XYZ file of N, CA and C in Angstrom:
786
model
N -34.354 1.624 -29.203
C -33.476 1.023 -28.350
C -33.748 1.609 -26.704
N -34.248 3.266 -27.185
C -34.485 3.512 -25.737
C -35.846 3.255 -25.026
N -36.760 3.002 -25.997
C -37.793 2.821 -25.312
C -38.345 1.138 -25.171
N -37.106 0.639 -25.502
C -36.559 -1.195 -24.796
C -35.942 -0.748 -23.250
N -35.023 0.138 -23.657
C -34.611 0.719 -21.998
C -35.306 0.649 -21.124
N -36.602 2.069 -21.545
C -37.516 2.475 -20.455
C -38.275 1.114 -20.253
N -38.625 0.342 -20.821
C -39.464 -0.785 -20.330
C -38.839 -1.677 -19.719
N -37.228 -1.878 -19.654
C -36.357 -2.555 -18.892
C -36.150 -2.203 -17.725
N -36.021 -0.873 -17.423
C -35.731 -0.559 -16.210
C -36.870 -0.556 -15.190
N -38.239 -0.459 -16.227
C -39.647 -0.440 -14.968
C -39.596 -1.793 -14.736
N -39.393 -2.930 -15.471
C -39.547 -4.243 -15.419
C -38.441 -4.619 -14.296
N -37.458 -4.283 -14.441
C -36.500 -4.754 -12.999
C -36.666 -4.068 -12.074
N -37.168 -2.855 -12.071
C -37.412 -2.717 -10.678
C -38.863 -2.951 -10.067
N -39.589 -3.276 -10.589
C -40.724 -4.128 -9.942
C -40.429 -5.573 -9.906
N -39.369 -6.122 -10.688
C -38.960 -7.526 -10.365
C -37.934 -7.496 -9.061
N -37.463 -6.499 -8.788
C -36.485 -6.026 -7.471
C -37.179 -6.075 -6.321
N -38.526 -5.157 -6.318
C -39.590 -5.227 -5.682
C -40.399 -6.295 -4.979
N -41.115 -7.521 -6.072
C -41.132 -8.724 -5.935
C -40.455 -9.387 -5.095
N -39.430 -9.292 -5.747
C -38.231 -10.304 -4.783
C -37.953 -10.005 -3.204
N -37.813 -8.503 -3.118
C -37.293 -8.000 -2.036
C -38.843 -8.322 -1.091
N -40.204 -8.535 -1.263
C -41.046 -9.115 -0.493
C -41.310 -10.482 -0.126
N -40.376 -10.999 -0.867
C -40.594 -12.855 -0.948
C -39.141 -12.451 0.006
N -37.849 -12.257 -0.196
C -36.986 -12.225 0.563
C -37.157 -11.676 2.028
N -38.030 -10.808 2.160
C -38.357 -10.176 3.882
C -38.956 -10.981 4.492
N -40.316 -11.463 3.594
C -40.668 -12.571 4.270
C -40.418 -13.915 5.215
N -39.296 -14.334 4.470
C -38.122 -15.464 4.981
C -37.199 -14.810 5.728
N -36.728 -13.719 5.686
C -36.354 -13.264 6.475
C -36.502 -13.065 7.647
N -37.818 -12.654 8.250
C -38.694 -12.506 9.311
C -38.994 -13.877 9.836
N -39.460 -14.838 9.076
C -40.044 -16.278 9.533
C -39.052 -17.198 9.639
N -38.078 -17.110 8.985
C -37.013 -17.851 8.891
C -37.341 -19.242 7.793
N -35.689 -19.759 7.529
C -36.480 -20.570 6.371
C -35.068 -21.756 6.265
N -35.684 -23.300 5.667
C -34.432 -24.212 6.135
C -33.252 -23.774 4.739
N -32.329 -24.422 4.945
C -31.330 -24.404 4.159
C -30.956 -25.695 3.342
N -30.964 -25.260 2.191
C -30.217 -26.697 1.159
C -29.010 -26.398 0.792
N -28.096 -27.762 0.611
C -26.662 -27.448 0.233
C -26.561 -27.921 -1.194
N -26.501 -27.115 -2.258
C -25.995 -27.547 -3.623
C -24.831 -28.360 -3.907
N -24.712 -28.889 -4.726
C -23.686 -29.777 -5.752
C -22.494 -29.153 -5.184
N -22.434 -27.641 -5.704
C -21.150 -27.028 -5.331
C -20.566 -26.316 -3.912
N -21.411 -27.361 -2.702
C -21.294 -26.845 -1.516
C -21.976 -25.581 -1.208
N -22.491 -24.421 -1.727
C -23.081 -23.390 -1.424
C -24.525 -23.702 -0.933
N -24.814 -22.570 -0.325
C -26.486 -22.706 0.295
C -27.469 -22.157 -0.927
N -28.761 -22.838 -0.582
C -29.545 -22.462 -1.189
C -31.105 -22.538 -0.631
N -31.917 -21.526 -0.188
C -33.468 -21.690 0.474
C -34.466 -21.213 -0.714
N -35.419 -21.595 -0.078
C -36.764 -21.459 -0.849
C -36.901 -20.185 -1.471
N -36.044 -19.081 -0.137
C -36.396 -17.904 -0.730
C -35.642 -17.328 -2.119
N -34.506 -17.970 -2.198
C -33.722 -17.832 -3.526
C -34.739 -18.118 -4.587
N -35.182 -19.496 -4.474
C -36.241 -19.947 -5.785
C -37.233 -19.326 -5.853
N -37.824 -18.624 -4.722
C -39.223 -17.953 -5.167
C -38.525 -16.619 -5.655
N -37.789 -16.043 -5.436
C -37.494 -14.884 -5.655
C -37.230 -14.774 -7.113
N -36.714 -15.749 -7.509
C -35.807 -15.699 -8.971
C -37.280 -16.203 -9.715
N -38.115 -16.998 -9.498
C -39.225 -17.349 -10.549
C -40.174 -16.044 -10.596
N -40.206 -15.337 -9.205
C -40.961 -14.053 -9.438
C -40.406 -13.008 -10.518
N -39.197 -13.020 -10.782
C -38.429 -12.254 -11.036
C -38.266 -12.410 -12.660
N -38.405 -13.835 -12.734
C -38.170 -14.220 -14.331
C -39.714 -14.154 -15.124
N -40.739 -14.077 -13.917
C -41.872 -13.845 -14.590
C -42.404 -12.499 -15.076
N -41.984 -11.482 -14.280
C -41.912 -10.318 -14.699
C -41.264 -10.079 -15.984
N -39.871 -10.352 -15.917
C -38.802 -9.702 -16.670
C -39.208 -10.658 -18.283
N -39.817 -11.605 -18.011
C -40.218 -12.189 -19.563
C -41.315 -11.636 -20.387
N -42.504 -11.223 -19.294
C -43.332 -10.572 -19.676
C -42.932 -8.921 -20.463
N -42.105 -8.600 -19.988
C -42.031 -6.919 -20.448
C -41.005 -7.138 -21.527
N -39.935 -8.285 -21.574
C -38.987 -8.208 -22.643
C -39.598 -9.588 -23.415
N -40.051 -10.083 -23.746
C -40.273 -11.739 -23.766
C -38.931 -12.037 -25.125
N -38.622 -11.113 -25.813
C -37.050 -11.796 -26.809
C -36.202 -11.770 -26.189
N -36.113 -11.207 -24.644
C -34.531 -11.610 -24.357
C -34.296 -12.769 -23.572
N -32.861 -13.482 -23.581
C -32.831 -14.640 -22.425
C -32.714 -14.167 -21.123
N -32.553 -15.177 -20.207
C -32.485 -14.626 -19.041
C -31.403 -16.027 -18.580
N -30.575 -15.536 -17.630
C -29.585 -16.201 -17.150
C -29.851 -16.157 -15.630
N -30.475 -17.040 -14.685
C -30.348 -16.695 -13.526
C -29.616 -17.750 -12.439
N -29.288 -17.588 -11.224
C -28.264 -18.241 -10.577
C -28.806 -19.664 -10.043
N -30.470 -19.759 -10.069
C -30.881 -20.331 -9.343
C -31.483 -21.589 -10.463
N -31.966 -20.972 -11.539
C -32.516 -21.805 -12.472
C -32.020 -21.763 -13.764
N -30.589 -21.153 -13.802
C -29.563 -21.400 -14.830
C -29.911 -20.530 -16.106
N -29.616 -20.873 -17.692
C -29.452 -19.776 -18.558
C -30.628 -20.285 -19.544
N -31.689 -19.651 -20.206
C -32.526 -20.435 -21.085
C -31.659 -20.257 -22.518
N -31.064 -19.163 -22.565
C -30.736 -18.900 -24.343
C -29.691 -17.647 -23.924
N -28.158 -17.907 -23.867
C -27.222 -16.772 -23.556
C -26.928 -15.959 -24.957
N -27.450 -16.581 -26.062
C -26.982 -16.088 -27.493
C -27.908 -15.198 -28.376
N -29.114 -14.581 -27.422
C -29.978 -13.843 -27.761
C -29.591 -12.257 -27.713
N -29.855 -11.644 -28.678
C -29.365 -9.906 -28.285
C -29.367 -9.581 -26.974
N -30.714 -9.612 -26.535
C -30.734 -9.051 -24.916
C -30.747 -10.574 -24.191
N -30.069 -9.799 -23.029
C -30.028 -11.369 -21.996
C -29.941 -10.611 -20.481
N -30.942 -10.848 -20.018
C -31.143 -10.621 -18.539
C -30.334 -11.677 -17.861
N -29.381 -10.812 -16.677
C -28.159 -11.509 -15.854
C -28.994 -11.198 -14.459
N -29.466 -12.278 -13.629
C -30.384 -12.401 -12.297
C -29.726 -13.397 -11.336
N -29.530 -12.487 -10.171
C -29.069 -13.253 -8.667
C -30.098 -12.859 -7.958
N -30.829 -13.708 -7.752
C -32.115 -13.088 -6.762
C -32.170 -12.843 -5.519
N -31.097 -13.579 -5.134
C -30.458 -13.494 -3.534
C -29.236 -13.423 -3.333
N -28.256 -12.558 -3.834
C -26.770 -12.643 -3.716
C -26.742 -12.465 -2.411
N -25.483 -13.538 -1.556
C -25.271 -13.206 -0.481
C -26.113 -14.089 0.239
N -26.246 -15.590 -0.193
C -27.307 -16.141 0.382
C -26.550 -16.839 1.952
N -25.269 -16.908 2.042
C -24.622 -17.269 3.055
C -24.792 -16.237 4.382
N -24.757 -14.964 3.941
C -24.904 -13.902 4.794
C -26.569 -13.989 5.299
N -27.530 -14.553 4.028
C -28.661 -14.303 4.768
C -29.214 -15.475 5.446
N -28.793 -16.812 5.774
C -28.914 -17.697 6.253
C -28.067 -17.566 7.839
N -27.235 -17.016 7.713
C -26.632 -16.778 9.076
C -26.951 -15.545 9.616
N -28.165 -15.041 9.266
C -28.887 -13.523 9.925
C -28.028 -12.647 10.079
N -27.194 -12.358 8.751
C -26.290 -10.889 8.469
C -26.733 -10.672 7.606
N -27.309 -9.049 7.464
C -28.069 -8.488 6.437
C -27.114 -7.847 5.497
N -26.108 -8.852 5.028
C -25.372 -8.243 3.931
C -25.750 -9.227 2.543
N -27.002 -8.864 2.189
C -27.440 -9.915 0.735
C -28.086 -8.497 -0.048
N -28.538 -9.362 -1.407
C -29.273 -7.993 -2.080
C -30.014 -9.235 -3.237
N -30.319 -8.173 -4.130
C -31.247 -8.985 -5.460
C -30.474 -8.009 -6.544
N -29.799 -8.660 -7.468
C -29.356 -8.291 -8.417
C -29.785 -8.759 -9.866
N -30.080 -7.363 -10.700
C -30.594 -7.773 -12.234
C -30.329 -6.605 -12.908
N -29.638 -7.418 -14.174
C -28.772 -6.675 -14.850
C -29.522 -6.828 -16.516
N -29.146 -6.292 -17.339
C -29.503 -6.418 -18.912
C -27.944 -6.258 -19.782
N -27.905 -7.215 -20.382
C -26.825 -6.956 -21.204
C -27.536 -6.842 -22.799
N -26.781 -6.390 -23.720
C -27.502 -6.175 -25.237
C -25.895 -6.102 -25.994
N -26.272 -7.568 -26.921
C -25.011 -8.181 -27.586
C -23.599 -7.993 -27.117
N -23.879 -8.555 -25.828
C -22.872 -8.715 -24.720
C -22.406 -7.685 -24.067
N -22.920 -6.133 -23.968
C -22.963 -4.955 -23.282
C -23.597 -4.970 -22.321
N -23.033 -4.737 -21.139
C -23.922 -4.626 -20.057
C -24.640 -3.107 -20.393
N -25.916 -2.849 -20.107
C -26.107 -1.567 -20.539
C -27.365 -1.075 -19.002
N -27.833 -1.836 -18.268
C -28.641 -1.568 -17.564
C -28.716 -2.423 -16.122
N -28.417 -2.037 -14.906
C -28.649 -3.026 -13.438
C -29.502 -1.992 -12.497
N -29.896 -2.995 -11.744
C -30.701 -2.617 -10.912
C -30.420 -3.660 -9.480
N -29.772 -2.826 -8.590
C -29.632 -3.579 -7.007
C -30.064 -3.212 -5.931
N -30.870 -4.126 -5.223
C -31.913 -3.887 -4.543
C -31.130 -4.256 -3.184
N -31.401 -4.145 -2.062
C -31.001 -4.279 -0.707
C -32.206 -4.270 0.163
N -33.110 -5.126 0.455
C -34.160 -5.223 1.176
C -34.338 -4.730 2.306
N -33.475 -5.539 3.313
C -33.262 -4.948 4.576
C -32.999 -3.497 4.672
N -32.387 -2.997 4.080
C -31.923 -1.434 4.052
C -32.992 -0.651 3.230
N -34.144 -1.421 2.935
C -34.865 -0.415 1.914
C -34.220 0.673 1.129
N -33.072 0.196 0.426
C -32.095 0.786 -0.572
C -32.009 0.089 -1.730
N -32.443 1.085 -2.880
C -32.318 0.519 -4.117
C -31.557 1.476 -5.115
N -30.631 0.807 -5.940
C -29.761 1.788 -6.797
C -30.145 1.309 -8.217
N -30.009 2.050 -9.017
C -30.178 1.569 -10.653
C -29.653 2.392 -11.405
N -29.006 2.247 -12.582
C -28.530 2.744 -13.690
C -28.571 2.080 -15.020
N -28.634 3.075 -16.186
C -29.014 2.829 -17.840
C -27.600 3.136 -18.314
N -27.040 2.719 -19.122
C -25.985 2.981 -19.677
C -26.013 4.436 -20.133
N -25.304 5.648 -20.150
C -25.502 6.755 -20.359
C -26.465 7.920 -19.836
N -26.911 7.446 -18.515
C -28.310 8.379 -18.242
C -27.847 8.439 -16.486
N -26.562 7.845 -15.957
C -26.326 8.082 -14.597
C -26.894 7.327 -13.584
N -25.983 7.159 -12.321
C -26.291 5.990 -11.602
C -27.727 6.988 -10.230
N -28.205 6.055 -9.790
C -29.130 6.609 -8.939
C -29.447 5.902 -7.636
N -29.907 6.381 -6.437
C -30.113 5.853 -5.055
C -31.307 6.120 -4.874
N -32.365 5.282 -5.111
C -33.576 5.650 -4.538
C -34.228 6.773 -5.440
N -33.829 7.017 -6.701
C -34.260 8.437 -6.975
C -33.568 9.664 -7.415
N -32.443 9.534 -6.445
C -31.057 10.791 -6.274
C -29.955 10.012 -6.645
N -29.232 11.326 -7.616
C -28.113 10.943 -8.454
C -27.312 10.758 -7.426
N -26.684 9.737 -8.044
C -24.964 9.232 -7.180
C -23.763 9.743 -8.224
N -22.501 10.034 -7.512
C -21.409 10.041 -7.566
C -20.342 9.382 -7.169
N -19.225 8.797 -7.904
C -18.066 8.295 -7.019
C -17.462 9.963 -6.585
N -16.743 9.527 -5.586
C -15.512 10.796 -4.781
C -14.458 10.772 -6.221
N -14.255 12.086 -5.644
C -12.997 12.947 -6.780
C -11.570 12.353 -5.903
N -11.182 11.643 -5.420
C -10.443 11.220 -4.780
C -9.190 11.022 -5.352
N -7.864 11.308 -5.748
C -7.075 11.234 -6.698
C -5.844 10.733 -5.779
N -5.599 10.903 -4.475
C -4.240 10.741 -3.909
C -4.411 9.435 -3.192
N -3.584 8.273 -3.652
C -3.969 6.768 -2.677
C -3.818 7.025 -1.188
N -2.947 8.053 -0.653
C -3.053 8.351 0.806
C -4.369 8.856 1.214
N -5.057 9.093 0.555
C -6.575 9.461 0.959
C -7.720 8.483 0.770
N -7.153 7.459 0.072
C -8.278 6.360 -0.476
C -8.649 5.543 0.360
N -10.031 5.153 0.333
C -10.601 4.076 1.306
C -10.994 2.721 0.517
N -10.364 1.718 0.863
C -10.292 0.540 0.382
C -11.321 -0.352 1.002
N -12.022 -1.039 -0.063
C -12.888 -2.126 0.653
C -12.390 -3.924 0.000
N -12.476 -4.681 0.626
C -12.442 -5.974 0.048
C -13.372 -6.747 0.223
N -13.843 -7.670 -0.825
C -14.852 -8.794 -0.635
C -14.283 -10.105 -0.554
N -14.550 -11.240 -1.039
C -13.837 -12.536 -1.195
C -12.604 -12.446 -2.025
N -11.137 -12.456 -1.287
C -9.936 -12.339 -1.745
C -9.019 -13.786 -1.222
N -9.843 -14.956 -1.284
C -9.328 -16.134 -0.898
C -8.324 -16.558 -2.139
N -8.902 -16.562 -3.080
C -7.910 -16.701 -4.439
C -6.436 -15.670 -4.524
N -6.600 -14.393 -4.211
C -5.880 -13.636 -4.120
C -4.693 -13.714 -3.152
N -5.008 -14.210 -1.997
C -3.690 -14.658 -1.089
C -2.815 -15.544 -1.647
N -3.026 -16.562 -2.525
C -1.726 -17.209 -3.026
C -1.171 -16.606 -4.024
N -1.350 -15.275 -4.840
C -1.025 -14.819 -5.863
C 0.016 -13.818 -5.207
N 0.750 -13.266 -6.443
C 2.040 -12.273 -5.843
C 1.270 -10.898 -5.872
N 0.019 -10.885 -6.135
C -0.567 -9.514 -6.113
C -1.057 -9.460 -4.670
N -0.982 -10.453 -3.900
C -1.389 -10.322 -2.293
C -0.452 -9.477 -2.071
N 1.011 -9.604 -1.863
C 1.545 -8.264 -0.807
C 1.181 -7.049 -1.995
N 0.881 -7.075 -3.005
C 0.446 -5.332 -3.865
C -0.580 -4.806 -3.129
N -1.286 -5.873 -2.765
C -2.819 -5.397 -1.807
C -2.129 -4.866 -0.349
N -1.371 -5.673 -0.069
C -0.814 -5.506 1.369
C -0.074 -3.730 1.564
N 0.383 -3.759 0.382
C 1.303 -2.275 -0.156
C 0.089 -0.989 -0.107
N -1.058 -1.812 -0.955
C -2.008 -0.518 -1.170
C -2.762 -0.360 0.115
N -2.922 -1.328 1.004
C -3.528 -1.258 2.350
C -2.362 0.156 3.123
N -1.251 -0.331 2.927
C -0.380 0.317 4.116
C -0.427 1.583 3.713
N -0.397 2.129 2.313
C -0.394 3.282 1.895
C -1.583 4.040 1.996
N -2.462 3.522 1.988
C -4.311 3.835 2.035
C -4.307 4.731 3.204
N -5.844 5.264 3.315
C -6.141 6.436 4.172
C -6.917 5.010 5.459
N -7.415 3.911 4.725
C -8.347 3.120 5.576
C -8.698 1.841 4.623
N -9.265 0.630 5.408
C -9.299 -0.286 5.064
C -10.732 -0.913 5.643
N -11.529 -1.389 4.891
C -12.592 -2.297 5.138
C -12.906 -3.468 4.693
N -13.774 -4.080 5.332
C -14.072 -5.306 4.171
C -15.814 -5.706 3.946
N -16.397 -4.777 3.526
C -17.727 -4.495 3.325
C -18.651 -5.736 2.858
N -17.769 -5.991 1.257
C -18.169 -7.143 1.034
C -19.314 -6.944 -0.092
N -20.079 -8.106 -0.258
C -21.003 -8.327 -1.502
C -21.692 -6.826 -2.315
N -22.859 -6.536 -2.204
C -23.450 -5.221 -2.634
C -22.818 -4.318 -2.195
N -23.045 -4.457 -0.775
C -22.564 -2.882 0.105
C -21.435 -2.165 -0.296
N -20.112 -2.717 -0.708
C -19.392 -1.471 -0.769
C -19.100 -1.238 -2.586
N -19.964 -1.745 -3.192
C -20.409 -1.303 -4.657
C -21.107 0.131 -4.294
N -22.491 -0.042 -3.585
C -23.207 0.794 -3.603
C -22.199 2.144 -2.282
N -21.477 1.946 -2.078
C -20.451 3.066 -1.057
C -19.913 3.551 -1.650
N -19.139 2.790 -3.149
C -18.068 3.220 -4.147
C -18.996 3.967 -5.120
N -20.097 3.678 -5.317
C -20.893 4.940 -5.993
C -21.392 5.843 -5.809
N -21.740 6.277 -4.534
C -22.126 7.255 -3.661
C -21.153 7.929 -3.013
N -19.821 7.374 -3.472
C -18.603 8.445 -2.960
C -18.112 7.998 -1.396
N -18.289 7.034 -0.902
C -18.081 6.857 0.611
C -17.144 5.666 0.581
N -16.392 5.299 -0.507
C -15.436 4.305 -0.836
C -14.537 5.078 -2.251
N -13.297 4.597 -2.111
C -12.497 4.499 -3.275
C -12.404 3.630 -4.186
N -12.022 2.475 -3.468
C -11.614 0.813 -4.508
C -12.049 -0.073 -3.541
N -12.809 -0.996 -4.602
C -12.811 -2.511 -4.267
C -12.234 -3.371 -4.991
N -11.721 -4.609 -4.204
C -11.247 -5.328 -4.374
C -11.683 -6.673 -4.375
N -11.986 -7.763 -5.181
C -12.527 -9.017 -5.227
C -11.684 -10.244 -6.216
N -11.702 -11.227 -5.613
C -10.674 -12.072 -6.391
C -11.589 -13.537 -6.904
N -12.789 -13.653 -6.205
C -13.986 -14.876 -6.559
C -15.332 -14.193 -6.306
N -15.492 -14.528 -7.585
C -16.947 -14.162 -7.804
C -17.277 -14.405 -9.250
N -18.642 -14.254 -9.464
C -19.008 -14.555 -10.892
C -19.931 -13.321 -11.386
N -20.060 -13.275 -12.527
C -20.941 -12.288 -13.229
C -22.240 -11.590 -12.490
N -22.947 -12.942 -12.351
C -24.223 -12.676 -11.571
C -24.217 -11.845 -10.186
N -22.960 -11.920 -9.889
C -22.767 -10.933 -8.480
C -22.369 -9.840 -8.589
N -22.087 -9.459 -9.918
C -21.770 -8.046 -10.078
C -22.148 -7.143 -11.486
N -22.684 -7.950 -12.149
C -23.314 -7.138 -13.323
C -23.920 -6.057 -13.413
N -25.117 -5.949 -12.604
C -25.793 -4.918 -12.157
C -24.987 -3.602 -11.292
N -24.181 -4.099 -10.669
C -23.098 -3.212 -9.850
C -21.995 -2.601 -10.661
N -21.594 -3.788 -11.861
C -20.817 -2.958 -12.881
C -21.593 -1.378 -13.791
N -22.599 -1.849 -14.097
C -23.247 -0.433 -14.830
C -23.392 0.572 -13.940
N -23.772 0.287 -12.466
C -24.175 1.356 -11.781
C -22.848 2.119 -11.189
N -21.857 1.598 -11.009
C -20.512 2.266 -10.524
C -19.931 3.230 -11.891
N -19.980 2.497 -12.820
C -19.512 3.156 -14.106
C -20.537 4.620 -14.463
N -21.927 4.422 -14.478
C -22.811 5.589 -14.830
C -22.314 6.405 -13.437
N -21.886 6.167 -12.520
C -21.672 7.231 -11.162
C -20.066 7.663 -11.552
N -19.323 7.457 -12.392
C -18.342 8.299 -12.903
C -17.238 7.304 -12.480
N -17.139 6.194 -12.045
C -16.388 4.808 -11.715
C -15.776 4.219 -12.825
N -14.561 3.181 -12.394
C -14.141 2.693 -13.333
C -14.168 0.929 -12.550
N -14.703 0.293 -13.782
C -14.968 -1.083 -12.839
C -14.802 -2.009 -14.306
N -13.487 -2.996 -14.032
C -12.791 -3.906 -14.462
C -12.530 -5.501 -14.063
N -11.972 -6.504 -14.681
C -11.426 -7.501 -13.700
C -9.890 -6.954 -12.968
N -9.471 -7.835 -12.077
C -8.256 -7.615 -11.774
C -6.765 -7.362 -12.357
N -7.354 -7.850 -13.568
C -6.040 -7.465 -14.493
C -6.622 -6.393 -15.889
N -7.457 -5.676 -15.385
C -7.668 -4.364 -16.324
C -8.905 -4.400 -17.551
N -9.363 -6.093 -17.406
C -9.843 -6.606 -18.561
C -11.401 -6.228 -18.378
N -12.456 -6.233 -19.352
C -13.879 -5.766 -19.187
C -14.664 -7.032 -18.732
N -15.810 -6.725 -18.505
C -16.318 -7.330 -17.477
C -17.409 -8.372 -18.609
N -17.361 -9.808 -18.305
C -18.101 -10.344 -19.055
C -18.955 -11.709 -18.609
N -19.343 -12.344 -19.156
C -20.008 -13.521 -18.816
C -18.771 -14.954 -17.851
N -17.652 -14.365 -18.131
C -16.876 -15.068 -17.691
C -15.873 -14.768 -16.296
N -16.238 -13.435 -16.169
C -15.894 -12.657 -15.107
C -15.715 -13.396 -13.792
N -14.497 -13.419 -13.387
C -14.333 -14.020 -11.804
C -13.751 -13.170 -10.572
N -13.315 -11.629 -11.282
C -12.500 -10.839 -10.363
C -12.949 -9.340 -10.400
N -12.694 -8.673 -9.815
C -13.208 -7.181 -9.564
C -12.167 -6.019 -9.196
N -11.813 -5.280 -10.095
C -11.076 -3.719 -9.491
C -12.218 -2.726 -10.137
N -12.591 -1.858 -8.903
C -13.538 -1.329 -9.259
C -12.962 0.223 -8.473
N -13.381 1.172 -8.970
C -12.323 2.179 -8.197
C -12.970 4.065 -8.793
N -12.718 4.719 -8.143
C -12.581 6.324 -8.825
C -11.476 6.193 -9.671
N -11.437 7.280 -10.858
C -10.552 6.959 -12.162
C -9.023 6.680 -11.722
N -8.691 7.962 -10.807
C -7.379 8.090 -10.686
C -6.898 6.799 -9.415
N -7.674 6.266 -8.610
C -7.368 5.266 -7.732
C -7.105 3.670 -8.510
N -8.179 3.855 -9.131
C -8.221 2.651 -10.339
C -6.928 2.449 -10.810
N -6.516 3.351 -11.514
C -5.677 3.456 -12.421
C -4.315 3.213 -11.593
N -3.974 3.800 -10.617
C -3.090 3.466 -9.390
C -2.675 1.795 -9.098
N -3.988 1.219 -8.471
C -4.159 0.049 -8.157
C -3.775 -0.612 -9.256
N -4.368 -0.871 -10.685
C -3.982 -1.398 -11.543
C -2.676 -1.700 -11.606
N -2.205 -0.518 -11.911
C -0.560 -0.642 -12.002
C 0.243 -1.565 -11.083
N 0.022 -1.321 -9.740
C 0.571 -2.002 -8.919
C 0.197 -3.654 -9.100
N -0.792 -4.038 -9.354
C -1.289 -5.152 -9.489
C -0.503 -5.725 -10.646
N -0.473 -5.152 -11.669
C 0.212 -5.686 -13.319
C 1.756 -5.793 -12.675
N 2.011 -4.708 -12.003
C 3.909 -4.750 -11.455
C 4.223 -6.263 -10.647
N 3.184 -6.535 -10.016
C 3.172 -7.716 -8.848
C 3.043 -8.638 -10.110
N 2.386 -8.646 -10.798
C 2.202 -10.370 -11.848
C 3.068 -10.309 -12.584
N 3.905 -9.241 -13.001
C 5.347 -9.227 -13.958
C 6.318 -10.280 -12.981
N 6.252 -9.534 -11.945
C 7.416 -10.056 -10.561
C 7.541 -11.923 -10.554
N 5.872 -12.289 -10.719
C 5.864 -13.716 -10.423
C 6.760 -14.865 -10.787
């Protein structure tokens, strides 16, 4: 398995680099936007980047299935499964907001074991393999050692669904009790969490392709990464609660208390 993961990591990093070249080309030149059936935007940058990623990953690990944002899943039942979002943050991309990334993760028998997260505008890449630690451009990273909620820095992403939930008030109380609140969103706050610059990330509306790679990275950096109910991350994941161990425990307790009171 070690050899397979070594090969997979090299391929994922190469694929992220190939996608970055395509994305940056269209970032500079501009691109037309198509609205998909679910009212989300897609561009030729998304589609070309995914095709480039698929070609590299399939060549390196032909026994693996691939589940991609733009071209779907060829076989999610295989022992190995790639999870690919070639351009996570397309809405930001088309509005000229530099909060977008390429996300590539690998599952083995349903468990996330590898992740590469590439932010081409910032020339920043993070990666991790289960049991080997997390890295930012080759340098090891670690979550902060924050234990007191009064010292915690919180970031939120898409929390639209949470606003109609009893846990919305719990989040408000956490914000009042914290040191600071930001809304970095997308890849950005997970990178910051993994490198010790944030202590808690809360999101209620996403899918597995958005965060699979980031889950591996945050965990390997010493953080805890679950859904908002404390459950494991899987193909049906729709929410995230990620943080330093102590802050995650406190936040999860508060959310669970709010859920009970509904």
